[in-house]
Amino acid sequence: MSILVTGGAGYIGSHTVVELLQVGRDVIIVDNFSNSKPKVLDAIRQITGKNFKFYEIDYLDTEKLDKVFKENDIDAVINFAGFKAVGESTKKPLDYYTNNVAGALSLLNVMNKNNVKTFVFSSTATVYGNSTEIPYTEDLKTGDTTNPYATTKYFIEEILKDVYKADNSWNIAILRYFNPIGAHESGLIGEEPQGIPNNLMPYVARVAKGILKELSVFGNDYNTPDGTGVRDYIHVVDLAIGHIKALEKLEKEKHGVFIYNLGTGKGYSVLDMVKTFEEVSGKKVPYKIEPRRPGDIDMFYSDPTKAKEELGWEATHDFKQMCKDSWNYIDKNY
Ligand code: WQD
């Protein structure tokens, strides 16, 4: 029985495939390389010494997706496919609603048709919107989102809740990621955004490496300790392991909708990252203060208690290690 991983050549997807293979799971990857590169597939094989099936298809193509289910014995799906940059989503809402929401619907319909109803969904802390109650707990109101990316994830969460209400045989885990950074210790896989990075860490890493000139700090007038944005950064390997734990939970429970924050419970600012990155890399990260970015909010971080209690999961890599592993990846590959 296999686990189908959509977006499995992507940043979080590839790290999760490594962990799945290393605990002996059988994996099938579906990816269209819209935000990933083919070389990642060989890197996964090199790290694990294991193989997996791969289909280069767009998950919006229900016909080709159905063929994957017909050709394989799939018992669960982890969905990473989707665009994920907050800033970019405010400029390209149609691309985001099509790829993220229509794509998820395409996948869920094909799963339903093939009677595969165990589903792990890659959601995000930004579904909490401008919530003032920090740290975020899973019972907080969602939907007051501040950008199209977050709204697509909120819509899919609501679709999943309605699907379960109509058919209790579904078995769904919704994982609300905080800010994934870092890379596998081998330095063979890491974050590879297409073009100029939207996210902070890949941008900082490229400035340290001399690939980009200087970092634009989007606002230093936020209501945070040093005025710059504060986020709950989580090591991508911790995040990947959270998916294994969620899958095990679903295999135990058999049906339901289970929602978990995957974060560290700690917040770090943009300038904290600059300072720590300079420490671990020994390189300077020049920056300039720029106006705020549309869609951004001051500060958020998680309360990860529920995942600890119900999944037996907690993040183990600290902020310095996250910066070290991100630097190791960029330093080895550029
Ligand atoms: C972090 C902070 C920016 C870039 C994240 C991920 C996204 C998704 C949703 C999981 C903010 C500041 C950034 C730069 C900067 N995660 N910044 N200069 O916006 O919190 O969104 O959560 O599903 O993958 O993007 O992350 O890294 O873009 O920004 O000053 O060049 O860094 O203002 O305060 P964000 P980010």
GROMACS .gro file of C-alpha atoms and ligand atoms in nm:
model
  370
    1MET     CA    1   0.000   0.000   0.000
    2SER     CA    2   0.143   0.338  -0.103
    3ILE     CA    3   0.135   0.698   0.014
    4LEU     CA    4   0.071   0.943  -0.273
    5VAL     CA    5   0.257   1.272  -0.220
    6THR     CA    6   0.151   1.560  -0.445
    7GLY     CA    7   0.419   1.829  -0.471
    8GLY     CA    8   0.668   1.570  -0.347
    9ALA     CA    9   0.958   1.732  -0.537
   10GLY     CA   10   0.900   2.059  -0.355
   11TYR     CA   11   1.065   2.194  -0.043
   12ILE     CA   12   0.846   2.044   0.230
   13GLY     CA   13   0.729   1.759   0.009
   14SER     CA   14   1.082   1.628  -0.062
   15HIS     CA   15   1.180   1.642   0.305
   16THR     CA   16   0.862   1.451   0.395
   17VAL     CA   17   0.927   1.189   0.124
   18VAL     CA   18   1.275   1.133   0.275
   19GLU     CA   19   1.121   1.070   0.618
   20LEU     CA   20   0.847   0.844   0.474
   21LEU     CA   21   1.103   0.631   0.287
   22GLN     CA   22   1.324   0.612   0.594
   23VAL     CA   23   1.041   0.462   0.801
   24GLY     CA   24   0.980   0.206   0.529
   25ARG     CA   25   0.676   0.356   0.359
   26ASP     CA   26   0.607   0.300  -0.009
   27VAL     CA   27   0.587   0.644  -0.182
   28ILE     CA   28   0.447   0.775  -0.512
   29ILE     CA   29   0.529   1.137  -0.605
   30VAL     CA   30   0.313   1.351  -0.832
   31ASP     CA   31   0.470   1.685  -0.927
   32ASN     CA   32   0.467   1.921  -1.228
   33PHE     CA   33   0.791   2.104  -1.134
   34SER     CA   34   0.610   2.440  -1.124
   35ASN     CA   35   0.803   2.529  -0.808
   36SER     CA   36   1.063   2.249  -0.786
   37LYS     CA   37   1.341   2.084  -0.988
   38PRO     CA   38   1.389   1.725  -1.122
   39LYS     CA   39   1.732   1.700  -0.952
   40VAL     CA   40   1.547   1.676  -0.617
   41LEU     CA   41   1.424   1.327  -0.709
   42ASP     CA   42   1.781   1.192  -0.739
   43ALA     CA   43   1.878   1.370  -0.418
   44ILE     CA   44   1.597   1.188  -0.233
   45ARG     CA   45   1.724   0.855  -0.372
   46GLN     CA   46   2.082   0.945  -0.273
   47ILE     CA   47   1.985   1.041   0.084
   48THR     CA   48   1.766   0.737   0.148
   49GLY     CA   49   1.913   0.472  -0.081
   50LYS     CA   50   1.552   0.395  -0.166
   51ASN     CA   51   1.336   0.438  -0.476
   52PHE     CA   52   0.982   0.556  -0.539
   53LYS     CA   53   0.743   0.598  -0.831
   54PHE     CA   54   0.721   0.941  -0.995
   55TYR     CA   55   0.457   1.093  -1.225
   56GLU     CA   56   0.523   1.434  -1.386
   57ILE     CA   57   0.165   1.557  -1.399
   58ASP     CA   58  -0.036   1.860  -1.292
   59TYR     CA   59  -0.280   1.754  -1.021
   60LEU     CA   60  -0.542   1.970  -1.194
   61ASP     CA   61  -0.545   1.704  -1.469
   62THR     CA   62  -0.808   1.472  -1.319
   63GLU     CA   63  -0.778   1.220  -1.604
   64LYS     CA   64  -0.403   1.167  -1.555
   65LEU     CA   65  -0.445   1.176  -1.178
   66ASP     CA   66  -0.713   0.906  -1.196
   67LYS     CA   67  -0.470   0.689  -1.393
   68VAL     CA   68  -0.220   0.710  -1.103
   69PHE     CA   69  -0.485   0.575  -0.868
   70LYS     CA   70  -0.585   0.301  -1.112
   71GLU     CA   71  -0.222   0.190  -1.158
   72ASN     CA   72  -0.134   0.185  -0.789
   73ASP     CA   73  -0.262   0.062  -0.455
   74ILE     CA   74  -0.287   0.396  -0.272
   75ASP     CA   75  -0.409   0.409   0.087
   76ALA     CA   76  -0.337   0.773   0.179
   77VAL     CA   77  -0.258   1.107   0.017
   78ILE     CA   78  -0.043   1.393   0.147
   79ASN     CA   79  -0.111   1.713  -0.048
   80PHE     CA   80   0.176   1.962  -0.071
   81ALA     CA   81   0.096   2.082  -0.423
   82GLY     CA   82   0.013   2.451  -0.427
   83PHE     CA   83   0.161   2.802  -0.452
   84LYS     CA   84   0.269   2.945  -0.118
   85ALA     CA   85   0.406   3.298  -0.131
   86VAL     CA   86   0.203   3.555   0.060
   87GLY     CA   87   0.330   3.859  -0.135
   88GLU     CA   88   0.301   3.691  -0.478
   89SER     CA   89  -0.058   3.584  -0.406
   90THR     CA   90  -0.170   3.948  -0.373
   91LYS     CA   91  -0.045   4.005  -0.732
   92LYS     CA   92  -0.171   3.675  -0.885
   93PRO     CA   93  -0.496   3.576  -0.705
   94LEU     CA   94  -0.640   3.382  -1.000
   95ASP     CA   95  -0.328   3.164  -1.026
   96TYR     CA   96  -0.352   3.093  -0.653
   97TYR     CA   97  -0.725   3.010  -0.647
   98THR     CA   98  -0.690   2.790  -0.956
   99ASN     CA   99  -0.381   2.598  -0.850
  100ASN     CA  100  -0.457   2.569  -0.480
  101VAL     CA  101  -0.837   2.540  -0.457
  102ALA     CA  102  -0.929   2.389  -0.795
  103GLY     CA  103  -0.624   2.162  -0.764
  104ALA     CA  104  -0.736   2.037  -0.422
  105LEU     CA  105  -1.087   1.976  -0.556
  106SER     CA  106  -0.946   1.782  -0.850
  107LEU     CA  107  -0.746   1.565  -0.609
  108LEU     CA  108  -1.033   1.512  -0.363
  109ASN     CA  109  -1.275   1.416  -0.641
  110VAL     CA  110  -1.031   1.159  -0.782
  111MET     CA  111  -0.968   1.023  -0.431
  112ASN     CA  112  -1.342   0.994  -0.369
  113LYS     CA  113  -1.395   0.818  -0.703
  114ASN     CA  114  -1.123   0.565  -0.610
  115ASN     CA  115  -1.246   0.529  -0.253
  116VAL     CA  116  -0.921   0.666  -0.103
  117LYS     CA  117  -1.025   0.878   0.194
  118THR     CA  118  -0.715   0.925   0.413
  119PHE     CA  119  -0.585   1.277   0.348
  120VAL     CA  120  -0.316   1.497   0.504
  121PHE     CA  121  -0.351   1.862   0.403
  122SER     CA  122  -0.071   2.117   0.399
  123SER     CA  123  -0.238   2.420   0.553
  124THR     CA  124  -0.090   2.730   0.713
  125ALA     CA  125  -0.098   2.947   1.023
  126THR     CA  126  -0.205   3.237   0.804
  127VAL     CA  127  -0.563   3.097   0.810
  128TYR     CA  128  -0.586   3.259   1.155
  129GLY     CA  129  -0.565   3.594   0.974
  130ASN     CA  130  -0.511   3.900   1.190
  131SER     CA  131  -0.592   3.713   1.509
  132THR     CA  132  -0.485   3.914   1.809
  133GLU     CA  133  -0.476   3.616   2.041
  134ILE     CA  134  -0.114   3.501   2.037
  135PRO     CA  135   0.001   3.223   2.064
  136TYR     CA  136  -0.233   3.063   1.811
  137THR     CA  137  -0.433   2.760   1.929
  138GLU     CA  138  -0.633   2.538   1.694
  139ASP     CA  139  -0.969   2.651   1.838
  140LEU     CA  140  -0.909   3.013   1.732
  141LYS     CA  141  -1.142   3.158   1.468
  142THR     CA  142  -1.007   3.125   1.115
  143GLY     CA  143  -1.099   3.301   0.792
  144ASP     CA  144  -1.016   3.664   0.864
  145THR     CA  145  -0.730   3.620   0.616
  146THR     CA  146  -0.518   3.906   0.481
  147ASN     CA  147  -0.403   3.766   0.146
  148PRO     CA  148  -0.525   3.529  -0.131
  149TYR     CA  149  -0.272   3.258  -0.043
  150ALA     CA  150  -0.411   3.229   0.310
  151THR     CA  151  -0.769   3.245   0.181
  152THR     CA  152  -0.709   2.951  -0.055
  153LYS     CA  153  -0.591   2.743   0.240
  154TYR     CA  154  -0.888   2.856   0.450
  155PHE     CA  155  -1.131   2.760   0.171
  156ILE     CA  156  -0.977   2.413   0.140
  157GLU     CA  157  -1.001   2.360   0.516
  158GLU     CA  158  -1.373   2.446   0.499
  159ILE     CA  159  -1.420   2.211   0.201
  160LEU     CA  160  -1.257   1.929   0.399
  161LYS     CA  161  -1.483   1.988   0.701
  162ASP     CA  162  -1.793   1.976   0.475
  163VAL     CA  163  -1.668   1.663   0.299
  164TYR     CA  164  -1.634   1.488   0.635
  165LYS     CA  165  -1.978   1.610   0.752
  166ALA     CA  166  -2.133   1.453   0.441
  167ASP     CA  167  -1.931   1.131   0.456
  168ASN     CA  168  -1.787   1.022   0.790
  169SER     CA  169  -1.566   0.762   0.627
  170TRP     CA  170  -1.316   1.037   0.541
  171ASN     CA  171  -1.003   1.050   0.754
  172ILE     CA  172  -0.841   1.395   0.740
  173ALA     CA  173  -0.549   1.573   0.908
  174ILE     CA  174  -0.517   1.949   0.857
  175LEU     CA  175  -0.164   2.065   0.944
  176ARG     CA  176  -0.123   2.441   0.996
  177TYR     CA  177   0.243   2.516   0.926
  178PHE     CA  178   0.414   2.814   1.076
  179ASN     CA  179   0.724   2.928   0.886
  180PRO     CA  180   0.925   2.639   0.741
  181ILE     CA  181   1.302   2.703   0.704
  182GLY     CA  182   1.624   2.500   0.715
  183ALA     CA  183   1.727   2.200   0.506
  184HIS     CA  184   1.822   1.833   0.537
  185GLU     CA  185   2.164   1.797   0.711
  186SER     CA  186   2.310   1.639   0.394
  187GLY     CA  187   2.275   1.970   0.210
  188LEU     CA  188   2.133   1.772  -0.085
  189ILE     CA  189   1.780   1.911  -0.061
  190GLY     CA  190   1.660   2.253   0.051
  191GLU     CA  191   1.438   2.547  -0.035
  192GLU     CA  192   1.459   2.627  -0.408
  193PRO     CA  193   1.209   2.903  -0.491
  194GLN     CA  194   1.182   2.983  -0.864
  195GLY     CA  195   1.335   3.326  -0.938
  196ILE     CA  196   1.378   3.588  -0.669
  197PRO     CA  197   1.270   3.440  -0.332
  198ASN     CA  198   0.953   3.578  -0.172
  199ASN     CA  199   1.032   3.421   0.166
  200LEU     CA  200   1.279   3.568   0.416
  201MET     CA  201   1.518   3.278   0.476
  202PRO     CA  202   1.607   3.193   0.115
  203TYR     CA  203   1.661   3.564   0.051
  204VAL     CA  204   1.889   3.608   0.355
  205ALA     CA  205   2.085   3.296   0.258
  206ARG     CA  206   2.142   3.429  -0.096
  207VAL     CA  207   2.259   3.767   0.034
  208ALA     CA  208   2.506   3.590   0.267
  209LYS     CA  209   2.632   3.387  -0.031
  210GLY     CA  210   2.670   3.704  -0.241
  211ILE     CA  211   2.407   3.597  -0.497
  212LEU     CA  212   2.176   3.886  -0.401
  213LYS     CA  213   2.304   4.231  -0.304
  214GLU     CA  214   2.112   4.319   0.011
  215LEU     CA  215   1.799   4.226   0.204
  216SER     CA  216   1.493   4.455   0.202
  217VAL     CA  217   1.344   4.451   0.550
  218PHE     CA  218   0.973   4.506   0.490
  219GLY     CA  219   0.893   4.748   0.771
  220ASN     CA  220   1.052   4.820   1.107
  221ASP     CA  221   0.750   4.995   1.259
  222TYR     CA  222   0.557   4.684   1.360
  223ASN     CA  223   0.441   4.634   1.716
  224THR     CA  224   0.725   4.389   1.792
  225PRO     CA  225   1.038   4.404   2.015
  226ASP     CA  226   1.265   4.543   1.739
  227GLY     CA  227   0.991   4.671   1.504
  228THR     CA  228   1.047   4.401   1.240
  229GLY     CA  229   0.808   4.112   1.164
  230VAL     CA  230   0.808   3.819   1.406
  231ARG     CA  231   0.734   3.463   1.294
  232ASP     CA  232   0.745   3.110   1.438
  233TYR     CA  233   1.017   2.946   1.225
  234ILE     CA  234   1.018   2.567   1.221
  235HIS     CA  235   1.285   2.334   1.079
  236VAL     CA  236   1.157   2.163   0.765
  237VAL     CA  237   1.270   1.822   0.897
  238ASP     CA  238   1.062   1.873   1.214
  239LEU     CA  239   0.772   1.965   0.989
  240ALA     CA  240   0.827   1.653   0.776
  241ILE     CA  241   0.826   1.429   1.083
  242GLY     CA  242   0.500   1.594   1.189
  243HIS     CA  243   0.343   1.447   0.874
  244ILE     CA  244   0.456   1.096   0.965
  245LYS     CA  245   0.299   1.138   1.309
  246ALA     CA  246  -0.024   1.274   1.156
  247LEU     CA  247  -0.042   0.976   0.917
  248GLU     CA  248   0.003   0.736   1.210
  249LYS     CA  249  -0.275   0.917   1.395
  250LEU     CA  250  -0.512   0.876   1.100
  251GLU     CA  251  -0.424   0.507   1.066
  252LYS     CA  252  -0.514   0.464   1.432
  253GLU     CA  253  -0.834   0.673   1.431
  254LYS     CA  254  -0.975   0.548   1.095
  255HIS     CA  255  -1.200   0.856   1.045
  256GLY     CA  256  -1.245   1.219   1.154
  257VAL     CA  257  -1.096   1.566   1.097
  258PHE     CA  258  -0.786   1.638   1.307
  259ILE     CA  259  -0.633   1.988   1.308
  260TYR     CA  260  -0.283   2.065   1.437
  261ASN     CA  261  -0.047   2.363   1.456
  262LEU     CA  262   0.304   2.264   1.355
  263GLY     CA  263   0.533   2.526   1.505
  264THR     CA  264   0.792   2.567   1.779
  265GLY     CA  265   0.592   2.806   1.998
  266LYS     CA  266   0.874   3.063   1.974
  267GLY     CA  267   0.888   3.383   1.762
  268TYR     CA  268   1.192   3.541   1.597
  269SER     CA  269   1.215   3.876   1.414
  270VAL     CA  270   1.364   3.956   1.075
  271LEU     CA  271   1.664   4.117   1.247
  272ASP     CA  272   1.701   3.812   1.476
  273MET     CA  273   1.739   3.605   1.159
  274VAL     CA  274   1.993   3.847   1.007
  275LYS     CA  275   2.203   3.840   1.325
  276THR     CA  276   2.188   3.461   1.371
  277PHE     CA  277   2.258   3.399   1.004
  278GLU     CA  278   2.568   3.621   1.017
  279GLU     CA  279   2.685   3.425   1.324
  280VAL     CA  280   2.645   3.078   1.171
  281SER     CA  281   2.773   3.168   0.822
  282GLY     CA  282   3.050   3.410   0.916
  283LYS     CA  283   2.918   3.632   0.634
  284LYS     CA  284   2.764   3.980   0.641
  285VAL     CA  285   2.396   4.021   0.548
  286PRO     CA  286   2.356   4.387   0.445
  287TYR     CA  287   1.998   4.516   0.459
  288LYS     CA  288   1.788   4.826   0.408
  289ILE     CA  289   1.457   4.915   0.572
  290GLU     CA  290   1.175   4.931   0.314
  291PRO     CA  291   0.798   4.995   0.344
  292ARG     CA  292   0.573   4.719   0.477
  293ARG     CA  293   0.467   4.439   0.235
  294PRO     CA  294   0.090   4.411   0.154
  295GLY     CA  295  -0.071   4.123   0.345
  296ASP     CA  296   0.191   4.105   0.622
  297ILE     CA  297   0.102   4.119   0.989
  298ASP     CA  298   0.318   4.215   1.289
  299MET     CA  299   0.369   3.893   1.477
  300PHE     CA  300   0.243   3.539   1.516
  301TYR     CA  301   0.362   3.214   1.669
  302SER     CA  302   0.206   2.883   1.769
  303ASP     CA  303   0.094   2.702   2.078
  304PRO     CA  304   0.199   2.349   1.965
  305THR     CA  305   0.057   2.171   2.273
  306LYS     CA  306  -0.218   1.982   2.088
  307ALA     CA  307   0.026   1.817   1.843
  308LYS     CA  308   0.248   1.720   2.135
  309GLU     CA  309  -0.041   1.564   2.330
  310GLU     CA  310  -0.224   1.395   2.042
  311LEU     CA  311   0.056   1.314   1.796
  312GLY     CA  312   0.348   1.276   2.035
  313TRP     CA  313   0.525   1.532   1.813
  314GLU     CA  314   0.733   1.841   1.893
  315ALA     CA  315   0.995   2.041   1.709
  316THR     CA  316   1.351   1.950   1.815
  317HIS     CA  317   1.574   2.179   1.599
  318ASP     CA  318   1.644   2.525   1.745
  319PHE     CA  319   1.662   2.854   1.550
  320LYS     CA  320   2.041   2.846   1.524
  321GLN     CA  321   2.032   2.494   1.376
  322MET     CA  322   1.768   2.605   1.125
  323CYS     CA  323   1.997   2.890   1.012
  324LYS     CA  324   2.300   2.655   1.004
  325ASP     CA  325   2.121   2.402   0.784
  326SER     CA  326   1.990   2.671   0.549
  327TRP     CA  327   2.342   2.812   0.516
  328ASN     CA  328   2.489   2.463   0.463
  329TYR     CA  329   2.247   2.404   0.174
  330ILE     CA  330   2.317   2.733  -0.003
  331ASP     CA  331   2.693   2.711   0.061
  332LYS     CA  332   2.708   2.357  -0.084
  333ASN     CA  333   2.488   2.421  -0.389
  334TYR     CA  334   2.576   2.772  -0.512
  335WQD     C1  335   0.855   3.648   0.705
  335WQD     C2  336   0.886   3.786   0.759
  335WQD     C3  337   0.817   3.963   0.613
  335WQD     C4  338   1.099   3.865   0.291
  335WQD     C5  339   0.486   3.240   0.537
  335WQD     C6  340   0.544   3.175   0.415
  335WQD     C7  341   0.452   3.090   0.340
  335WQD     C8  342   0.346   3.030   0.424
  335WQD     C9  343   0.277   3.139   0.499
  335WQD    C10  344   0.348   2.811   0.520
  335WQD    C11  345   0.773   3.886   0.735
  335WQD    C12  346   0.969   3.961   0.628
  335WQD    C13  347   1.026   3.864   0.409
  335WQD    C14  348   1.191   3.970   0.266
  335WQD    C15  349   1.131   4.067   0.478
  335WQD     N1  350   0.402   2.935   0.511
  335WQD     N2  351   1.041   3.963   0.499
  335WQD     N3  352   1.203   4.068   0.361
  335WQD     O1  353   0.503   3.609   0.496
  335WQD     O2  354   0.523   3.490   0.719
  335WQD     O3  355   0.456   3.372   0.503
  335WQD     O4  356   0.371   3.184   0.592
  335WQD     O5  357   0.260   2.762   0.462
  335WQD     O6  358   0.529   2.988   0.285
  335WQD     O7  359   0.578   3.275   0.322
  335WQD     O8  360   0.691   3.445   0.541
  335WQD     O9  361   0.930   3.453   0.486
  335WQD    O10  362   0.766   3.578   0.339
  335WQD    O11  363   0.813   3.664   0.569
  335WQD    O12  364   1.145   4.159   0.562
  335WQD    O13  365   1.260   3.977   0.161
  335WQD    O14  366   0.998   3.837   0.689
  335WQD    O15  367   0.768   4.097   0.615
  335WQD    O16  368   0.768   3.972   0.848
  335WQD     P1  369   0.539   3.489   0.571
  335WQD     P2  370   0.805   3.533   0.473
   0.00000   0.00000   0.00000
